[in-house]
């Protein structure tokens, strides 16, 4: 009788341990944005028809980090702390995001790409390694097509090149919904128009409904080195879509970020930074 009871207790203990391990999986959680180091330089640049916030850290070979939709440059705090030790790191808030303004001009990836190209001109920076996450990765791919002369390479995480690369149920995912809530809170703290988050989301959502819409022929014209990264538990972008991109972009390398989701730079900073350094070294 005592042996049977002990066996049952052991069995239930194993179940609870397994359940606890599952709930603790890092890909299922949205870590807090890290604190930002003090920038060497920061300011607001007159770019196209907006005022664009930017900041610079460190010195050396330049890296431009571009955040994802609804977010802001502060998502890159871990990466800035690492790469500013031996690189010039540039971050910015995309049009309408964070501390940057927006206009009534409809959002589009070509327009946002032209903002970043103009920012690099404003800062008098030549070629950069562009690290882009989500919308930032899409901007990176667009820049590889439109402004290859400004790029050493592109490292695009969780990017898509057609709208059907996005999972239909992304908005039902709890981690992704948590991100949207955090993005709204940060918008209200940082934006020059803090009460217009809903209007901003409506405006940018029109872009997401139809863009990007690039063809295999478009991607086949890319000449700069491209690394495509995606978390193995990405809530938003389909793995097979990323695999398709890797086949259509000449020489592209595909990297699967283990035990991470759309928010890999927060969930596994060390692994994420290692992926970037490998790509920069041609590995």
Tab-separated table of C-alpha atoms in Angstrom:
chain	number	residue	atom	x	y	z
A	1	UNK	CA	0.000	0.000	0.000
A	2	UNK	CA	2.801	2.360	1.002
A	3	UNK	CA	4.710	1.504	-2.209
A	4	UNK	CA	1.623	2.247	-4.311
A	5	UNK	CA	1.139	5.631	-2.620
A	6	UNK	CA	4.804	6.494	-3.109
A	7	UNK	CA	4.593	5.561	-6.793
A	8	UNK	CA	1.521	7.781	-7.233
A	9	UNK	CA	3.231	10.709	-5.493
A	10	UNK	CA	6.290	10.262	-7.702
A	11	UNK	CA	4.088	10.158	-10.809
A	12	UNK	CA	2.231	13.367	-9.901
A	13	UNK	CA	5.497	15.063	-8.964
A	14	UNK	CA	6.862	14.274	-12.425
A	15	UNK	CA	3.733	15.728	-14.033
A	16	UNK	CA	4.003	18.944	-11.998
A	17	UNK	CA	7.722	19.249	-12.766
A	18	UNK	CA	7.067	18.837	-16.488
A	19	UNK	CA	4.234	21.369	-16.379
A	20	UNK	CA	6.468	23.816	-14.546
A	21	UNK	CA	9.232	23.363	-17.101
A	22	UNK	CA	6.793	24.011	-19.927
A	23	UNK	CA	5.491	27.187	-18.300
A	24	UNK	CA	9.067	28.398	-17.839
A	25	UNK	CA	10.049	28.018	-21.507
A	26	UNK	CA	11.708	31.286	-22.446
A	27	UNK	CA	10.007	31.453	-25.858
A	28	UNK	CA	6.634	31.710	-24.128
A	29	UNK	CA	7.554	34.825	-22.134
A	30	UNK	CA	8.086	38.467	-23.060
A	31	UNK	CA	11.027	39.784	-21.010
A	32	UNK	CA	11.070	43.442	-20.033
A	33	UNK	CA	12.920	45.807	-22.332
A	34	UNK	CA	16.439	46.308	-20.872
A	35	UNK	CA	17.650	49.645	-19.575
A	36	UNK	CA	19.451	51.675	-22.215
A	37	UNK	CA	23.080	52.794	-21.913
A	38	UNK	CA	23.755	56.537	-22.174
A	39	UNK	CA	24.274	57.432	-25.862
A	40	UNK	CA	27.389	59.116	-27.172
A	41	UNK	CA	25.162	61.271	-29.366
A	42	UNK	CA	21.393	61.507	-29.743
A	43	UNK	CA	19.051	63.870	-31.495
A	44	UNK	CA	16.230	64.378	-33.940
A	45	UNK	CA	16.918	64.556	-37.681
A	46	UNK	CA	14.695	66.225	-40.256
A	47	UNK	CA	14.101	63.257	-42.557
A	48	UNK	CA	11.692	63.426	-45.488
A	49	UNK	CA	8.486	64.796	-43.919
A	50	UNK	CA	9.161	63.725	-40.291
A	51	UNK	CA	11.447	64.320	-37.346
A	52	UNK	CA	13.328	61.065	-36.664
A	53	UNK	CA	14.906	60.224	-33.301
A	54	UNK	CA	18.333	58.567	-33.412
A	55	UNK	CA	21.178	57.695	-31.048
A	56	UNK	CA	24.791	56.586	-31.463
A	57	UNK	CA	26.962	54.458	-29.178
A	58	UNK	CA	30.588	53.343	-29.278
A	59	UNK	CA	32.921	53.535	-32.254
A	60	UNK	CA	34.234	51.271	-34.995
A	61	UNK	CA	32.585	49.475	-37.891
A	62	UNK	CA	28.981	50.766	-38.008
A	63	UNK	CA	25.903	48.668	-37.237
A	64	UNK	CA	22.380	50.004	-37.704
A	65	UNK	CA	19.699	48.257	-35.631
A	66	UNK	CA	16.077	48.699	-36.785
A	67	UNK	CA	13.236	47.688	-34.460
A	68	UNK	CA	9.915	46.063	-35.325
A	69	UNK	CA	6.396	47.388	-35.807
A	70	UNK	CA	4.826	49.373	-32.933
A	71	UNK	CA	8.132	49.240	-31.021
A	72	UNK	CA	11.077	51.571	-30.599
A	73	UNK	CA	14.867	51.571	-30.419
A	74	UNK	CA	14.918	50.656	-26.724
A	75	UNK	CA	14.291	47.004	-27.568
A	76	UNK	CA	17.995	46.823	-28.505
A	77	UNK	CA	19.429	47.589	-25.050
A	78	UNK	CA	21.192	44.216	-24.717
A	79	UNK	CA	22.688	44.470	-28.195
A	80	UNK	CA	23.855	48.062	-27.694
A	81	UNK	CA	25.656	47.111	-24.476
A	82	UNK	CA	27.474	44.313	-26.326
A	83	UNK	CA	28.279	45.832	-29.713
A	84	UNK	CA	29.118	49.371	-28.564
A	85	UNK	CA	32.293	47.887	-27.044
A	86	UNK	CA	33.799	47.440	-30.512
A	87	UNK	CA	31.428	49.028	-33.047
A	88	UNK	CA	29.646	52.265	-33.820
A	89	UNK	CA	26.025	51.377	-33.046
A	90	UNK	CA	23.198	53.447	-34.533
A	91	UNK	CA	19.584	53.053	-33.472
A	92	UNK	CA	16.507	55.085	-34.389
A	93	UNK	CA	12.763	55.135	-33.945
A	94	UNK	CA	11.013	54.462	-37.245
A	95	UNK	CA	8.469	56.976	-38.514
A	96	UNK	CA	5.551	57.291	-36.108
A	97	UNK	CA	7.204	54.989	-33.564
A	98	UNK	CA	8.691	55.928	-30.220
A	99	UNK	CA	10.084	59.475	-30.231
A	100	UNK	CA	9.743	60.023	-34.002
A	101	UNK	CA	6.880	61.897	-35.594
A	102	UNK	CA	4.616	60.728	-38.382
A	103	UNK	CA	2.798	62.590	-41.136
A	104	UNK	CA	-0.459	61.992	-42.945
A	105	UNK	CA	1.477	60.321	-45.762
A	106	UNK	CA	0.444	56.636	-45.906
A	107	UNK	CA	2.913	54.221	-44.324
A	108	UNK	CA	4.881	52.051	-46.740
A	109	UNK	CA	8.071	50.029	-46.526
A	110	UNK	CA	9.651	51.982	-49.394
A	111	UNK	CA	8.942	55.220	-47.511
A	112	UNK	CA	10.353	53.880	-44.232
A	113	UNK	CA	13.423	52.600	-46.083
A	114	UNK	CA	13.951	56.049	-47.589
A	115	UNK	CA	13.771	57.491	-44.044
A	116	UNK	CA	16.669	55.293	-42.928
A	117	UNK	CA	18.677	55.978	-46.094
A	118	UNK	CA	18.211	59.715	-45.467
A	119	UNK	CA	19.181	59.285	-41.797
A	120	UNK	CA	22.473	57.631	-42.804
A	121	UNK	CA	23.122	60.547	-45.158
A	122	UNK	CA	22.316	63.004	-42.365
A	123	UNK	CA	24.778	61.234	-40.048
A	124	UNK	CA	27.369	61.030	-42.854
A	125	UNK	CA	27.691	57.276	-42.392
A	126	UNK	CA	28.559	55.130	-45.394
A	127	UNK	CA	27.995	51.399	-45.432
A	128	UNK	CA	26.491	49.685	-42.403
A	129	UNK	CA	25.681	46.215	-41.238
A	130	UNK	CA	21.887	46.443	-40.931
A	131	UNK	CA	20.265	44.290	-38.252
A	132	UNK	CA	16.489	44.394	-38.557
A	133	UNK	CA	13.780	42.722	-36.525
A	134	UNK	CA	10.297	42.077	-37.981
A	135	UNK	CA	9.344	45.326	-39.797
A	136	UNK	CA	12.992	46.330	-39.351
A	137	UNK	CA	14.052	43.176	-41.185
A	138	UNK	CA	11.619	43.976	-43.992
A	139	UNK	CA	13.134	47.460	-44.220
A	140	UNK	CA	16.568	45.809	-44.377
A	141	UNK	CA	15.544	43.615	-47.303
A	142	UNK	CA	13.981	46.618	-49.024
A	143	UNK	CA	17.198	48.586	-48.549
A	144	UNK	CA	19.171	45.681	-50.009
A	145	UNK	CA	17.056	46.058	-53.145
A	146	UNK	CA	16.888	49.881	-53.257
A	147	UNK	CA	20.159	51.061	-51.654
A	148	UNK	CA	22.763	48.259	-51.741
A	149	UNK	CA	25.517	50.885	-51.795
A	150	UNK	CA	24.666	51.692	-48.151
A	151	UNK	CA	25.025	48.126	-46.898
A	152	UNK	CA	27.816	45.782	-45.923
A	153	UNK	CA	25.274	43.079	-45.138
A	154	UNK	CA	21.717	42.565	-43.883
A	155	UNK	CA	20.743	40.415	-40.908
A	156	UNK	CA	16.950	40.137	-40.921
A	157	UNK	CA	15.126	38.360	-38.102
A	158	UNK	CA	11.438	37.443	-38.373
A	159	UNK	CA	10.904	39.257	-41.663
A	160	UNK	CA	8.362	38.399	-44.333
A	161	UNK	CA	8.302	39.364	-48.009
A	162	UNK	CA	4.606	38.742	-48.714
A	163	UNK	CA	1.619	39.117	-46.411
A	164	UNK	CA	0.893	35.379	-46.459
A	165	UNK	CA	4.160	34.829	-44.604
A	166	UNK	CA	2.420	35.996	-41.419
A	167	UNK	CA	0.539	33.476	-39.276
A	168	UNK	CA	-3.225	34.023	-39.289
A	169	UNK	CA	-3.567	33.494	-35.534
A	170	UNK	CA	-0.745	35.804	-34.409
A	171	UNK	CA	-3.098	38.248	-32.682
A	172	UNK	CA	-4.479	35.422	-30.538
A	173	UNK	CA	-1.058	34.594	-29.098
A	174	UNK	CA	-0.657	35.729	-25.467
A	175	UNK	CA	3.011	36.687	-25.823
A	176	UNK	CA	2.333	38.764	-28.905
A	177	UNK	CA	-0.667	40.428	-27.253
A	178	UNK	CA	1.556	41.247	-24.272
A	179	UNK	CA	3.983	42.948	-26.672
A	180	UNK	CA	1.200	45.073	-28.167
A	181	UNK	CA	0.231	46.215	-24.662
A	182	UNK	CA	3.858	47.056	-23.789
A	183	UNK	CA	4.279	48.901	-27.098
A	184	UNK	CA	1.204	50.990	-26.325
A	185	UNK	CA	2.498	51.871	-22.868
A	186	UNK	CA	5.874	52.892	-24.257
A	187	UNK	CA	4.288	54.910	-27.066
A	188	UNK	CA	2.348	56.937	-24.509
A	189	UNK	CA	5.574	57.609	-22.566
A	190	UNK	CA	7.845	58.435	-25.520
A	191	UNK	CA	5.775	59.804	-28.393
A	192	UNK	CA	5.391	63.519	-29.144
A	193	UNK	CA	1.718	62.591	-29.763
A	194	UNK	CA	1.111	60.333	-26.729
A	195	UNK	CA	-2.674	60.213	-27.080
A	196	UNK	CA	-2.670	59.013	-30.700
A	197	UNK	CA	-1.608	55.359	-30.341
A	198	UNK	CA	-4.876	54.023	-31.747
A	199	UNK	CA	-4.686	56.370	-34.726
A	200	UNK	CA	-1.060	55.339	-35.305
A	201	UNK	CA	-1.962	51.626	-35.173
A	202	UNK	CA	-4.827	52.187	-37.623
A	203	UNK	CA	-2.521	54.065	-39.981
A	204	UNK	CA	0.251	51.454	-39.993
A	205	UNK	CA	-2.234	48.561	-40.169
A	206	UNK	CA	-3.209	49.694	-43.661
A	207	UNK	CA	0.392	49.000	-44.722
A	208	UNK	CA	0.414	45.555	-43.105
A	209	UNK	CA	-2.744	44.548	-44.979
A	210	UNK	CA	-1.060	44.769	-48.382
A	211	UNK	CA	2.720	44.986	-47.869
A	212	UNK	CA	5.266	43.732	-48.535
A	213	UNK	CA	4.488	42.070	-51.854
A	214	UNK	CA	7.830	41.172	-53.388
A	215	UNK	CA	8.334	38.477	-55.992
A	216	UNK	CA	11.040	35.864	-56.387
A	217	UNK	CA	12.434	38.017	-59.182
A	218	UNK	CA	12.651	41.013	-56.836
A	219	UNK	CA	14.526	38.997	-54.218
A	220	UNK	CA	16.737	37.423	-56.867
A	221	UNK	CA	18.239	40.824	-57.643
A	222	UNK	CA	19.706	41.265	-54.145
A	223	UNK	CA	23.495	41.389	-54.265
A	224	UNK	CA	24.502	42.097	-50.640
A	225	UNK	CA	25.078	39.230	-48.172
A	226	UNK	CA	21.868	38.373	-46.285
A	227	UNK	CA	21.360	36.298	-43.136
A	228	UNK	CA	17.774	35.337	-42.316
A	229	UNK	CA	17.078	34.413	-38.693
A	230	UNK	CA	13.885	33.126	-37.116
A	231	UNK	CA	12.993	31.745	-33.713
A	232	UNK	CA	11.869	28.131	-33.683
A	233	UNK	CA	8.735	29.246	-31.800
A	234	UNK	CA	8.037	32.466	-33.726
A	235	UNK	CA	4.421	33.513	-33.103
A	236	UNK	CA	4.127	35.760	-36.166
A	237	UNK	CA	6.188	34.550	-39.135
A	238	UNK	CA	5.965	31.121	-40.757
A	239	UNK	CA	9.141	29.037	-40.818
A	240	UNK	CA	8.472	27.710	-44.316
A	241	UNK	CA	8.097	31.297	-45.549
A	242	UNK	CA	11.541	32.140	-44.138
A	243	UNK	CA	12.949	28.991	-45.760
A	244	UNK	CA	11.452	30.113	-49.070
A	245	UNK	CA	13.090	33.527	-48.681
A	246	UNK	CA	16.456	31.861	-48.086
A	247	UNK	CA	16.102	29.994	-51.375
A	248	UNK	CA	15.086	33.068	-53.373
A	249	UNK	CA	17.704	35.532	-52.072
A	250	UNK	CA	21.045	34.676	-53.711
A	251	UNK	CA	23.533	33.250	-51.213
A	252	UNK	CA	21.272	33.880	-48.215
A	253	UNK	CA	21.999	31.998	-45.012
A	254	UNK	CA	19.187	30.706	-42.766
A	255	UNK	CA	19.681	30.597	-38.976
A	256	UNK	CA	17.148	29.006	-36.608
A	257	UNK	CA	17.261	30.613	-33.159
A	258	UNK	CA	16.579	27.802	-30.708
A	259	UNK	CA	14.035	28.027	-27.905
A	260	UNK	CA	13.064	31.581	-28.854
A	261	UNK	CA	10.117	33.317	-30.475
A	262	UNK	CA	9.533	36.602	-32.325
A	263	UNK	CA	11.264	38.333	-29.410
A	264	UNK	CA	14.572	36.444	-29.539
A	265	UNK	CA	16.747	39.515	-28.868
A	266	UNK	CA	15.095	39.790	-25.446
A	267	UNK	CA	14.750	36.072	-24.689
A	268	UNK	CA	18.309	35.010	-25.576
A	269	UNK	CA	20.554	38.096	-25.891
A	270	UNK	CA	23.782	36.094	-25.778
A	271	UNK	CA	22.697	33.698	-28.517
A	272	UNK	CA	21.261	36.550	-30.591
A	273	UNK	CA	24.449	38.585	-30.384
A	274	UNK	CA	26.473	35.484	-31.264
A	275	UNK	CA	24.323	35.002	-34.370
A	276	UNK	CA	25.057	38.592	-35.419
A	277	UNK	CA	28.794	38.227	-34.853
A	278	UNK	CA	28.840	34.956	-36.807
A	279	UNK	CA	27.064	36.641	-39.710
A	280	UNK	CA	29.499	39.558	-39.634
A	281	UNK	CA	32.400	37.100	-39.712
A	282	UNK	CA	30.876	35.269	-42.690
A	283	UNK	CA	30.141	32.144	-40.653
